[in-house]
Amino acid sequence: MTSGGNSSGRLRLTALRRDAPTPFDLRPDEPARRALADRLGLLALRKARLAGELIPGDGGSWRLVAELGATVVQPCVVTLDPVTTRIDEPVERRFRPAQDMPRLDAGTEVEVPEDEEDPLPDVLDLTSVLTEALSLALPVYPRSPAAEAALAEAAEPAELPEEEERPNPFAALEGLKDRLSGGNDKDS
């Protein structure tokens, strides 16, 4: 796992330079990818990378701008066959000091802006950023090529027996009524 000289994927923001962007390149190793695949319910996570930079902003804020790249294997929602998907997504997050975040009282409704900001952590965990971005980018309903054939087959109407062969459901109910009443209809 590489992250701009930090192998843990964790960056202490107070230790970063405020006069220039800090590049990072996080590439989880095989055990970390396996653990992440298990956490996200994937069959496999063949590749994963979060590469970008942290850009200092006004008032102690930071902006993370990165590219997420991953190759995931998920079960098909129809056939359970493995489905491999390549994901390439931009990732952008903004962090600002907690004292600059709006305070919300219980029960207060607020509109969340497009540019959502997170409270500034002491240590930024790039693995958590990668995990969140990947979970949001995963296909919700992955389908294998065999899925369309399986769906088409399931949608075909079953052949119904000829009209004479089909039992009359009311005749079965009449037979049940007769058995329950002992074969005698006292009301008629």
PDB file of C-alpha atoms in Angstrom:
ATOM      1  CA  MET A   1       0.000   0.000   0.000  1.00  0.00           C
ATOM      2  CA  THR A   2       1.515   3.334  -0.980  1.00  0.00           C
ATOM      3  CA  SER A   3       0.319   6.778   0.019  1.00  0.00           C
ATOM      4  CA  GLY A   4       2.891   9.443  -0.686  1.00  0.00           C
ATOM      5  CA  GLY A   5       5.539   7.894   1.549  1.00  0.00           C
ATOM      6  CA  ASN A   6       3.053   6.720   4.162  1.00  0.00           C
ATOM      7  CA  SER A   7       2.391   2.980   3.925  1.00  0.00           C
ATOM      8  CA  SER A   8      -0.570   2.982   6.344  1.00  0.00           C
ATOM      9  CA  GLY A   9      -2.914   5.094   4.212  1.00  0.00           C
ATOM     10  CA  ARG A  10      -3.274   7.531   7.110  1.00  0.00           C
ATOM     11  CA  LEU A  11      -2.167  11.166   6.840  1.00  0.00           C
ATOM     12  CA  ARG A  12      -1.797  13.465   9.839  1.00  0.00           C
ATOM     13  CA  LEU A  13      -3.123  16.720   8.383  1.00  0.00           C
ATOM     14  CA  THR A  14      -1.304  18.970  10.855  1.00  0.00           C
ATOM     15  CA  ALA A  15       1.997  17.518   9.584  1.00  0.00           C
ATOM     16  CA  LEU A  16       1.279  18.386   5.936  1.00  0.00           C
ATOM     17  CA  ARG A  17       2.587  21.504   4.231  1.00  0.00           C
ATOM     18  CA  ARG A  18      -0.031  24.242   3.872  1.00  0.00           C
ATOM     19  CA  ASP A  19       1.721  25.988   0.970  1.00  0.00           C
ATOM     20  CA  ALA A  20       1.439  23.216  -1.632  1.00  0.00           C
ATOM     21  CA  PRO A  21      -0.742  20.197  -2.487  1.00  0.00           C
ATOM     22  CA  THR A  22       0.233  16.841  -0.987  1.00  0.00           C
ATOM     23  CA  PRO A  23       0.083  13.991  -3.523  1.00  0.00           C
ATOM     24  CA  PHE A  24      -0.914  10.468  -2.511  1.00  0.00           C
ATOM     25  CA  ASP A  25      -1.236   7.128  -4.264  1.00  0.00           C
ATOM     26  CA  LEU A  26      -2.951   4.418  -2.227  1.00  0.00           C
ATOM     27  CA  ARG A  27      -2.777   0.868  -3.598  1.00  0.00           C
ATOM     28  CA  PRO A  28      -3.988  -1.736  -1.098  1.00  0.00           C
ATOM     29  CA  ASP A  29      -2.021  -4.993  -1.087  1.00  0.00           C
ATOM     30  CA  GLU A  30      -3.646  -8.419  -1.579  1.00  0.00           C
ATOM     31  CA  PRO A  31      -4.646  -9.027   2.082  1.00  0.00           C
ATOM     32  CA  ALA A  32      -6.126  -5.512   2.329  1.00  0.00           C
ATOM     33  CA  ARG A  33      -8.053  -5.996  -0.952  1.00  0.00           C
ATOM     34  CA  ARG A  34      -9.357  -9.358   0.268  1.00  0.00           C
ATOM     35  CA  ALA A  35     -10.553  -7.781   3.526  1.00  0.00           C
ATOM     36  CA  LEU A  36     -12.181  -4.920   1.619  1.00  0.00           C
ATOM     37  CA  ALA A  37     -13.883  -7.383  -0.760  1.00  0.00           C
ATOM     38  CA  ASP A  38     -15.293  -9.278   2.239  1.00  0.00           C
ATOM     39  CA  ARG A  39     -16.498  -6.041   3.830  1.00  0.00           C
ATOM     40  CA  LEU A  40     -18.288  -4.943   0.640  1.00  0.00           C
ATOM     41  CA  GLY A  41     -19.731  -8.374  -0.211  1.00  0.00           C
ATOM     42  CA  LEU A  42     -17.602  -8.811  -3.334  1.00  0.00           C
ATOM     43  CA  LEU A  43     -16.372 -12.111  -4.731  1.00  0.00           C
ATOM     44  CA  ALA A  44     -12.997 -10.449  -5.404  1.00  0.00           C
ATOM     45  CA  LEU A  45     -11.278  -7.086  -5.618  1.00  0.00           C
ATOM     46  CA  ARG A  46      -8.550  -7.556  -8.202  1.00  0.00           C
ATOM     47  CA  LYS A  47      -7.220  -4.021  -8.254  1.00  0.00           C
ATOM     48  CA  ALA A  48      -7.836  -0.911  -6.202  1.00  0.00           C
ATOM     49  CA  ARG A  49      -6.195   2.490  -6.288  1.00  0.00           C
ATOM     50  CA  LEU A  50      -6.960   5.941  -4.950  1.00  0.00           C
ATOM     51  CA  ALA A  51      -4.536   8.505  -6.372  1.00  0.00           C
ATOM     52  CA  GLY A  52      -4.736  12.259  -6.088  1.00  0.00           C
ATOM     53  CA  GLU A  53      -3.795  15.118  -3.845  1.00  0.00           C
ATOM     54  CA  LEU A  54      -4.833  17.018  -0.760  1.00  0.00           C
ATOM     55  CA  ILE A  55      -5.055  20.729  -1.486  1.00  0.00           C
ATOM     56  CA  PRO A  56      -4.885  23.219   1.389  1.00  0.00           C
ATOM     57  CA  GLY A  57      -7.710  25.750   1.520  1.00  0.00           C
ATOM     58  CA  ASP A  58      -8.745  28.823   3.464  1.00  0.00           C
ATOM     59  CA  GLY A  59      -9.201  28.716   7.233  1.00  0.00           C
ATOM     60  CA  GLY A  60      -7.445  25.379   7.716  1.00  0.00           C
ATOM     61  CA  SER A  61      -9.679  23.485   5.286  1.00  0.00           C
ATOM     62  CA  TRP A  62      -8.509  20.792   2.863  1.00  0.00           C
ATOM     63  CA  ARG A  63      -9.857  19.480  -0.439  1.00  0.00           C
ATOM     64  CA  LEU A  64      -9.190  15.917  -1.559  1.00  0.00           C
ATOM     65  CA  VAL A  65      -9.218  15.448  -5.334  1.00  0.00           C
ATOM     66  CA  ALA A  66      -8.524  11.929  -6.582  1.00  0.00           C
ATOM     67  CA  GLU A  67      -9.305   9.186  -9.051  1.00  0.00           C
ATOM     68  CA  LEU A  68     -10.637   5.842  -7.880  1.00  0.00           C
ATOM     69  CA  GLY A  69      -9.741   2.850 -10.006  1.00  0.00           C
ATOM     70  CA  ALA A  70     -10.824  -0.692  -9.204  1.00  0.00           C
ATOM     71  CA  THR A  71     -11.644  -4.023 -10.794  1.00  0.00           C
ATOM     72  CA  VAL A  72     -14.384  -5.785  -8.832  1.00  0.00           C
ATOM     73  CA  VAL A  73     -16.047  -9.180  -9.135  1.00  0.00           C
ATOM     74  CA  GLN A  74     -19.638  -9.438  -7.883  1.00  0.00           C
ATOM     75  CA  PRO A  75     -22.257 -12.174  -8.089  1.00  0.00           C
ATOM     76  CA  CYS A  76     -24.852 -11.707 -10.824  1.00  0.00           C
ATOM     77  CA  VAL A  77     -28.241 -10.831  -9.295  1.00  0.00           C
ATOM     78  CA  VAL A  78     -29.967 -13.364 -11.564  1.00  0.00           C
ATOM     79  CA  THR A  79     -27.584 -16.301 -12.062  1.00  0.00           C
ATOM     80  CA  LEU A  80     -25.004 -15.750  -9.282  1.00  0.00           C
ATOM     81  CA  ASP A  81     -22.285 -16.064 -11.960  1.00  0.00           C
ATOM     82  CA  PRO A  82     -19.238 -13.848 -11.329  1.00  0.00           C
ATOM     83  CA  VAL A  83     -19.478 -10.434 -13.011  1.00  0.00           C
ATOM     84  CA  THR A  84     -16.288  -8.400 -13.451  1.00  0.00           C
ATOM     85  CA  THR A  85     -16.640  -4.606 -13.579  1.00  0.00           C
ATOM     86  CA  ARG A  86     -14.009  -1.931 -14.076  1.00  0.00           C
ATOM     87  CA  ILE A  87     -14.649   1.214 -12.029  1.00  0.00           C
ATOM     88  CA  ASP A  88     -12.991   4.553 -12.781  1.00  0.00           C
ATOM     89  CA  GLU A  89     -14.533   7.413 -10.806  1.00  0.00           C
ATOM     90  CA  PRO A  90     -13.466  10.889  -9.715  1.00  0.00           C
ATOM     91  CA  VAL A  91     -13.509  11.434  -5.953  1.00  0.00           C
ATOM     92  CA  GLU A  92     -13.720  14.835  -4.308  1.00  0.00           C
ATOM     93  CA  ARG A  93     -14.120  15.544  -0.620  1.00  0.00           C
ATOM     94  CA  ARG A  94     -13.886  18.764   1.366  1.00  0.00           C
ATOM     95  CA  PHE A  95     -12.835  18.955   5.002  1.00  0.00           C
ATOM     96  CA  ARG A  96     -13.025  21.970   7.247  1.00  0.00           C
ATOM     97  CA  PRO A  97     -12.404  22.555  10.949  1.00  0.00           C
ATOM     98  CA  ALA A  98     -15.235  21.427  13.222  1.00  0.00           C
ATOM     99  CA  GLN A  99     -15.698  24.920  14.685  1.00  0.00           C
ATOM    100  CA  ASP A 100     -16.525  26.156  11.151  1.00  0.00           C
ATOM    101  CA  MET A 101     -19.166  23.453  10.587  1.00  0.00           C
ATOM    102  CA  PRO A 102     -22.791  24.556  11.071  1.00  0.00           C
ATOM    103  CA  ARG A 103     -24.248  23.533  14.444  1.00  0.00           C
ATOM    104  CA  LEU A 104     -27.519  21.702  14.243  1.00  0.00           C
ATOM    105  CA  ASP A 105     -30.007  21.393  17.052  1.00  0.00           C
ATOM    106  CA  ALA A 106     -31.978  18.185  17.412  1.00  0.00           C
ATOM    107  CA  GLY A 107     -34.928  18.146  15.040  1.00  0.00           C
ATOM    108  CA  THR A 108     -33.529  20.929  12.840  1.00  0.00           C
ATOM    109  CA  GLU A 109     -34.003  20.360   9.131  1.00  0.00           C
ATOM    110  CA  VAL A 110     -31.301  21.572   6.783  1.00  0.00           C
ATOM    111  CA  GLU A 111     -30.789  21.275   3.071  1.00  0.00           C
ATOM    112  CA  VAL A 112     -27.561  19.469   2.250  1.00  0.00           C
ATOM    113  CA  PRO A 113     -25.623  21.435  -0.362  1.00  0.00           C
ATOM    114  CA  GLU A 114     -24.082  19.796  -3.452  1.00  0.00           C
ATOM    115  CA  ASP A 115     -20.619  20.586  -2.052  1.00  0.00           C
ATOM    116  CA  GLU A 116     -20.941  18.524   1.105  1.00  0.00           C
ATOM    117  CA  GLU A 117     -18.187  19.137   3.618  1.00  0.00           C
ATOM    118  CA  ASP A 118     -16.889  16.803   6.288  1.00  0.00           C
ATOM    119  CA  PRO A 119     -15.415  17.776   9.639  1.00  0.00           C
ATOM    120  CA  LEU A 120     -11.643  18.002   9.484  1.00  0.00           C
ATOM    121  CA  PRO A 121     -10.100  14.920  11.110  1.00  0.00           C
ATOM    122  CA  ASP A 122      -6.736  14.946  12.889  1.00  0.00           C
ATOM    123  CA  VAL A 123      -5.725  11.975  10.761  1.00  0.00           C
ATOM    124  CA  LEU A 124      -7.218  11.392   7.316  1.00  0.00           C
ATOM    125  CA  ASP A 125      -7.703   7.678   6.644  1.00  0.00           C
ATOM    126  CA  LEU A 126      -7.353   7.285   2.877  1.00  0.00           C
ATOM    127  CA  THR A 127      -8.447   3.645   3.127  1.00  0.00           C
ATOM    128  CA  SER A 128     -11.798   4.817   4.516  1.00  0.00           C
ATOM    129  CA  VAL A 129     -12.129   7.323   1.671  1.00  0.00           C
ATOM    130  CA  LEU A 130     -11.355   4.567  -0.857  1.00  0.00           C
ATOM    131  CA  THR A 131     -13.846   2.182   0.816  1.00  0.00           C
ATOM    132  CA  GLU A 132     -16.651   4.756   0.842  1.00  0.00           C
ATOM    133  CA  ALA A 133     -16.023   5.858  -2.752  1.00  0.00           C
ATOM    134  CA  LEU A 134     -15.868   2.249  -3.960  1.00  0.00           C
ATOM    135  CA  SER A 135     -19.062   1.253  -2.146  1.00  0.00           C
ATOM    136  CA  LEU A 136     -20.892   4.165  -3.793  1.00  0.00           C
ATOM    137  CA  ALA A 137     -19.513   3.309  -7.258  1.00  0.00           C
ATOM    138  CA  LEU A 138     -20.365  -0.417  -7.233  1.00  0.00           C
ATOM    139  CA  PRO A 139     -23.043  -1.582  -9.668  1.00  0.00           C
ATOM    140  CA  VAL A 140     -26.222  -2.173  -7.681  1.00  0.00           C
ATOM    141  CA  TYR A 141     -27.549  -4.952  -9.934  1.00  0.00           C
ATOM    142  CA  PRO A 142     -24.613  -6.621 -11.708  1.00  0.00           C
ATOM    143  CA  ARG A 143     -25.716  -8.976 -14.495  1.00  0.00           C
ATOM    144  CA  SER A 144     -23.807 -11.658 -16.339  1.00  0.00           C
ATOM    145  CA  PRO A 145     -24.311 -12.303 -20.070  1.00  0.00           C
ATOM    146  CA  ALA A 146     -26.334 -15.399 -19.117  1.00  0.00           C
ATOM    147  CA  ALA A 147     -28.748 -13.269 -17.068  1.00  0.00           C
ATOM    148  CA  GLU A 148     -30.709 -12.005 -20.083  1.00  0.00           C
ATOM    149  CA  ALA A 149     -31.290 -15.557 -21.346  1.00  0.00           C
ATOM    150  CA  ALA A 150     -32.353 -16.704 -17.866  1.00  0.00           C
ATOM    151  CA  LEU A 151     -34.752 -13.761 -17.524  1.00  0.00           C
ATOM    152  CA  ALA A 152     -36.209 -14.352 -20.992  1.00  0.00           C
ATOM    153  CA  GLU A 153     -36.723 -18.038 -20.193  1.00  0.00           C
ATOM    154  CA  ALA A 154     -38.421 -17.221 -16.903  1.00  0.00           C
ATOM    155  CA  ALA A 155     -40.713 -14.713 -18.625  1.00  0.00           C
ATOM    156  CA  GLU A 156     -41.998 -17.235 -21.198  1.00  0.00           C
ATOM    157  CA  PRO A 157     -45.517 -18.359 -20.312  1.00  0.00           C
ATOM    158  CA  ALA A 158     -45.819 -21.988 -19.296  1.00  0.00           C
ATOM    159  CA  GLU A 159     -47.840 -24.191 -21.615  1.00  0.00           C
ATOM    160  CA  LEU A 160     -51.328 -24.595 -20.265  1.00  0.00           C
ATOM    161  CA  PRO A 161     -53.213 -27.885 -20.651  1.00  0.00           C
ATOM    162  CA  GLU A 162     -56.088 -28.113 -23.089  1.00  0.00           C
ATOM    163  CA  GLU A 163     -59.383 -26.670 -21.840  1.00  0.00           C
ATOM    164  CA  GLU A 164     -60.885 -30.126 -21.274  1.00  0.00           C
ATOM    165  CA  GLU A 165     -57.879 -31.289 -19.262  1.00  0.00           C
ATOM    166  CA  ARG A 166     -57.826 -28.302 -16.954  1.00  0.00           C
ATOM    167  CA  PRO A 167     -59.632 -29.019 -13.679  1.00  0.00           C
ATOM    168  CA  ASN A 168     -62.455 -26.730 -12.746  1.00  0.00           C
ATOM    169  CA  PRO A 169     -61.483 -25.029  -9.468  1.00  0.00           C
ATOM    170  CA  PHE A 170     -65.153 -24.610  -8.563  1.00  0.00           C
ATOM    171  CA  ALA A 171     -65.743 -28.354  -8.963  1.00  0.00           C
ATOM    172  CA  ALA A 172     -62.988 -28.998  -6.404  1.00  0.00           C
ATOM    173  CA  LEU A 173     -64.637 -26.512  -4.022  1.00  0.00           C
ATOM    174  CA  GLU A 174     -68.022 -28.161  -4.546  1.00  0.00           C
ATOM    175  CA  GLY A 175     -66.484 -31.546  -3.715  1.00  0.00           C
ATOM    176  CA  LEU A 176     -64.966 -30.091  -0.541  1.00  0.00           C
ATOM    177  CA  LYS A 177     -68.302 -28.588   0.454  1.00  0.00           C
ATOM    178  CA  ASP A 178     -69.992 -31.935  -0.043  1.00  0.00           C
ATOM    179  CA  ARG A 179     -67.416 -33.747   2.093  1.00  0.00           C
ATOM    180  CA  LEU A 180     -67.649 -31.161   4.886  1.00  0.00           C
ATOM    181  CA  SER A 181     -71.419 -31.310   5.001  1.00  0.00           C
ATOM    182  CA  GLY A 182     -71.388 -35.094   4.924  1.00  0.00           C
ATOM    183  CA  GLY A 183     -72.771 -35.206   1.406  1.00  0.00           C
ATOM    184  CA  ASN A 184     -76.122 -33.791   2.504  1.00  0.00           C
ATOM    185  CA  ASP A 185     -77.229 -30.301   1.679  1.00  0.00           C
ATOM    186  CA  LYS A 186     -79.758 -29.513   4.404  1.00  0.00           C
ATOM    187  CA  ASP A 187     -80.610 -26.025   3.147  1.00  0.00           C
ATOM    188  CA  SER A 188     -82.057 -27.135  -0.178  1.00  0.00           C
TER     189      SER A 188
END
